[in-house]
Amino acid sequence: MESEHPTPPNRDPHLWKQAQARVGFKQHFRSYVFVNILVWTIYLVLTFGVDRRIGIFPWPLFMTLGWGFGLLAHYVRVYRSGDGPDAVEREYQRLQNQGR
C-alpha cells in the first residue's frame, strides 16, 4: 500500500508510516461515531415520532455491528500488530533480558 504522503527528509520511514496509519484509524473512528449517531437519531425519531410501527426492529444495529467489526480489525492492525519491522528486534531484546 503506497503511503498518502511521502516521508519527509530527516524522518524515520517506519515511524512516519505508523503515524499515518494511526491518523487514518482516528479518522475512521470519528466517521464511525458521527454516522452511527446520525443513523440512530433517525431511527429514534422515526420510532418515537413519525410512525411508531417503523421502529419495531432496530435496523441500525446491522450497520453498527458490521462496521464495528471492521473498525476493530482496523484498530488491531494499526495498534496491536506485532509483525512490524521492529518485531524481531523487540523479541530479541525480550529474550536477551530474560537471560540476565
PDB file of C-alpha atoms in Angstrom:
ATOM      1  CA  MET A   1       0.000   0.000   0.000  1.00  0.00           C
ATOM      2  CA  GLU A   2       1.519   3.295  -1.086  1.00  0.00           C
ATOM      3  CA  SER A   3       1.535   5.961   1.615  1.00  0.00           C
ATOM      4  CA  GLU A   4      -0.579   9.068   1.084  1.00  0.00           C
ATOM      5  CA  HIS A   5       2.238  11.427   1.986  1.00  0.00           C
ATOM      6  CA  PRO A   6       5.869  10.709   1.146  1.00  0.00           C
ATOM      7  CA  THR A   7       8.246  10.519   4.073  1.00  0.00           C
ATOM      8  CA  PRO A   8       9.724  13.961   4.717  1.00  0.00           C
ATOM      9  CA  PRO A   9      13.508  14.272   4.952  1.00  0.00           C
ATOM     10  CA  ASN A  10      15.053  13.516   8.346  1.00  0.00           C
ATOM     11  CA  ARG A  11      12.116  11.314   9.378  1.00  0.00           C
ATOM     12  CA  ASP A  12      12.126   7.622  10.203  1.00  0.00           C
ATOM     13  CA  PRO A  13      10.121   5.990   7.357  1.00  0.00           C
ATOM     14  CA  HIS A  14       8.731   3.284   9.662  1.00  0.00           C
ATOM     15  CA  LEU A  15       7.517   5.808  12.259  1.00  0.00           C
ATOM     16  CA  TRP A  16       6.101   8.052   9.531  1.00  0.00           C
ATOM     17  CA  LYS A  17       4.108   5.132   8.107  1.00  0.00           C
ATOM     18  CA  GLN A  18       2.904   4.186  11.593  1.00  0.00           C
ATOM     19  CA  ALA A  19       1.843   7.791  12.266  1.00  0.00           C
ATOM     20  CA  GLN A  20      -0.130   7.828   9.004  1.00  0.00           C
ATOM     21  CA  ALA A  21      -1.847   4.560   9.942  1.00  0.00           C
ATOM     22  CA  ARG A  22      -2.834   5.919  13.352  1.00  0.00           C
ATOM     23  CA  VAL A  23      -4.207   9.141  11.885  1.00  0.00           C
ATOM     24  CA  GLY A  24      -6.175   7.028   9.390  1.00  0.00           C
ATOM     25  CA  PHE A  25      -7.644   4.958  12.212  1.00  0.00           C
ATOM     26  CA  LYS A  26      -8.644   8.081  14.153  1.00  0.00           C
ATOM     27  CA  GLN A  27     -10.410   9.457  11.068  1.00  0.00           C
ATOM     28  CA  HIS A  28     -12.166   6.109  10.593  1.00  0.00           C
ATOM     29  CA  PHE A  29     -13.267   6.115  14.244  1.00  0.00           C
ATOM     30  CA  ARG A  30     -14.656   9.679  14.013  1.00  0.00           C
ATOM     31  CA  SER A  31     -16.624   8.749  10.895  1.00  0.00           C
ATOM     32  CA  TYR A  32     -17.995   5.667  12.639  1.00  0.00           C
ATOM     33  CA  VAL A  33     -19.172   7.674  15.650  1.00  0.00           C
ATOM     34  CA  PHE A  34     -20.683  10.504  13.578  1.00  0.00           C
ATOM     35  CA  VAL A  35     -22.550   8.224  11.161  1.00  0.00           C
ATOM     36  CA  ASN A  36     -23.818   5.988  13.968  1.00  0.00           C
ATOM     37  CA  ILE A  37     -25.132   8.973  15.915  1.00  0.00           C
ATOM     38  CA  LEU A  38     -26.882  10.183  12.761  1.00  0.00           C
ATOM     39  CA  VAL A  39     -28.423   6.808  11.869  1.00  0.00           C
ATOM     40  CA  TRP A  40     -29.540   6.025  15.426  1.00  0.00           C
ATOM     41  CA  THR A  41     -31.059   9.509  15.715  1.00  0.00           C
ATOM     42  CA  ILE A  42     -33.032   8.909  12.511  1.00  0.00           C
ATOM     43  CA  TYR A  43     -34.171   5.553  13.878  1.00  0.00           C
ATOM     44  CA  LEU A  44     -35.271   7.063  17.198  1.00  0.00           C
ATOM     45  CA  VAL A  45     -37.113   9.943  15.536  1.00  0.00           C
ATOM     46  CA  LEU A  46     -38.971   7.507  13.289  1.00  0.00           C
ATOM     47  CA  THR A  47     -39.671   5.151  16.186  1.00  0.00           C
ATOM     48  CA  PHE A  48     -40.957   7.653  18.707  1.00  0.00           C
ATOM     49  CA  GLY A  49     -42.033  10.452  16.414  1.00  0.00           C
ATOM     50  CA  VAL A  50     -43.494   9.988  12.977  1.00  0.00           C
ATOM     51  CA  ASP A  51     -44.607   6.358  12.822  1.00  0.00           C
ATOM     52  CA  ARG A  52     -44.202   4.006  15.766  1.00  0.00           C
ATOM     53  CA  ARG A  53     -44.575   0.918  13.557  1.00  0.00           C
ATOM     54  CA  ILE A  54     -41.272   1.614  11.739  1.00  0.00           C
ATOM     55  CA  GLY A  55     -39.152   1.208  14.866  1.00  0.00           C
ATOM     56  CA  ILE A  56     -40.158  -2.324  15.759  1.00  0.00           C
ATOM     57  CA  PHE A  57     -36.731  -3.704  14.825  1.00  0.00           C
ATOM     58  CA  PRO A  58     -33.534  -1.710  15.482  1.00  0.00           C
ATOM     59  CA  TRP A  59     -32.261  -1.769  11.893  1.00  0.00           C
ATOM     60  CA  PRO A  60     -29.203   0.453  12.598  1.00  0.00           C
ATOM     61  CA  LEU A  61     -27.838  -2.427  14.639  1.00  0.00           C
ATOM     62  CA  PHE A  62     -26.686  -4.173  11.442  1.00  0.00           C
ATOM     63  CA  MET A  63     -24.567  -1.205  10.429  1.00  0.00           C
ATOM     64  CA  THR A  64     -23.261  -0.555  13.934  1.00  0.00           C
ATOM     65  CA  LEU A  65     -22.125  -4.147  14.437  1.00  0.00           C
ATOM     66  CA  GLY A  66     -20.837  -4.752  10.906  1.00  0.00           C
ATOM     67  CA  TRP A  67     -18.879  -1.538  10.721  1.00  0.00           C
ATOM     68  CA  GLY A  68     -17.805  -2.028  14.351  1.00  0.00           C
ATOM     69  CA  PHE A  69     -16.125  -5.332  13.466  1.00  0.00           C
ATOM     70  CA  GLY A  70     -14.317  -3.600  10.605  1.00  0.00           C
ATOM     71  CA  LEU A  71     -13.245  -0.801  12.949  1.00  0.00           C
ATOM     72  CA  LEU A  72     -11.987  -3.340  15.475  1.00  0.00           C
ATOM     73  CA  ALA A  73      -9.945  -5.070  12.761  1.00  0.00           C
ATOM     74  CA  HIS A  74      -8.513  -1.689  11.734  1.00  0.00           C
ATOM     75  CA  TYR A  75      -7.580  -0.967  15.373  1.00  0.00           C
ATOM     76  CA  VAL A  76      -5.843  -4.316  15.792  1.00  0.00           C
ATOM     77  CA  ARG A  77      -3.905  -3.842  12.546  1.00  0.00           C
ATOM     78  CA  VAL A  78      -2.751  -0.345  13.494  1.00  0.00           C
ATOM     79  CA  TYR A  79      -2.177  -0.567  17.252  1.00  0.00           C
ATOM     80  CA  ARG A  80      -1.741  -4.239  18.132  1.00  0.00           C
ATOM     81  CA  SER A  81       0.145  -5.668  15.198  1.00  0.00           C
ATOM     82  CA  GLY A  82       3.401  -7.246  16.301  1.00  0.00           C
ATOM     83  CA  ASP A  83       4.602  -8.015  12.784  1.00  0.00           C
ATOM     84  CA  GLY A  84       6.308  -4.727  12.013  1.00  0.00           C
ATOM     85  CA  PRO A  85       9.994  -4.380  11.164  1.00  0.00           C
ATOM     86  CA  ASP A  86      10.825  -3.936  14.842  1.00  0.00           C
ATOM     87  CA  ALA A  87       9.086  -7.136  15.956  1.00  0.00           C
ATOM     88  CA  VAL A  88      12.171  -9.346  15.653  1.00  0.00           C
ATOM     89  CA  GLU A  89      14.344  -6.755  17.403  1.00  0.00           C
ATOM     90  CA  ARG A  90      11.818  -6.399  20.270  1.00  0.00           C
ATOM     91  CA  GLU A  91      11.576 -10.163  20.663  1.00  0.00           C
ATOM     92  CA  TYR A  92      15.362 -10.486  20.639  1.00  0.00           C
ATOM     93  CA  GLN A  93      15.675  -7.800  23.329  1.00  0.00           C
ATOM     94  CA  ARG A  94      12.979  -9.507  25.411  1.00  0.00           C
ATOM     95  CA  LEU A  95      14.778 -12.852  25.213  1.00  0.00           C
ATOM     96  CA  GLN A  96      18.105 -11.220  25.959  1.00  0.00           C
ATOM     97  CA  ASN A  97      16.654  -9.520  29.050  1.00  0.00           C
ATOM     98  CA  GLN A  98      15.238 -12.846  30.288  1.00  0.00           C
ATOM     99  CA  GLY A  99      18.706 -14.380  30.226  1.00  0.00           C
ATOM    100  CA  ARG A 100      20.078 -11.849  32.701  1.00  0.00           C
TER     101      ARG A 100
END
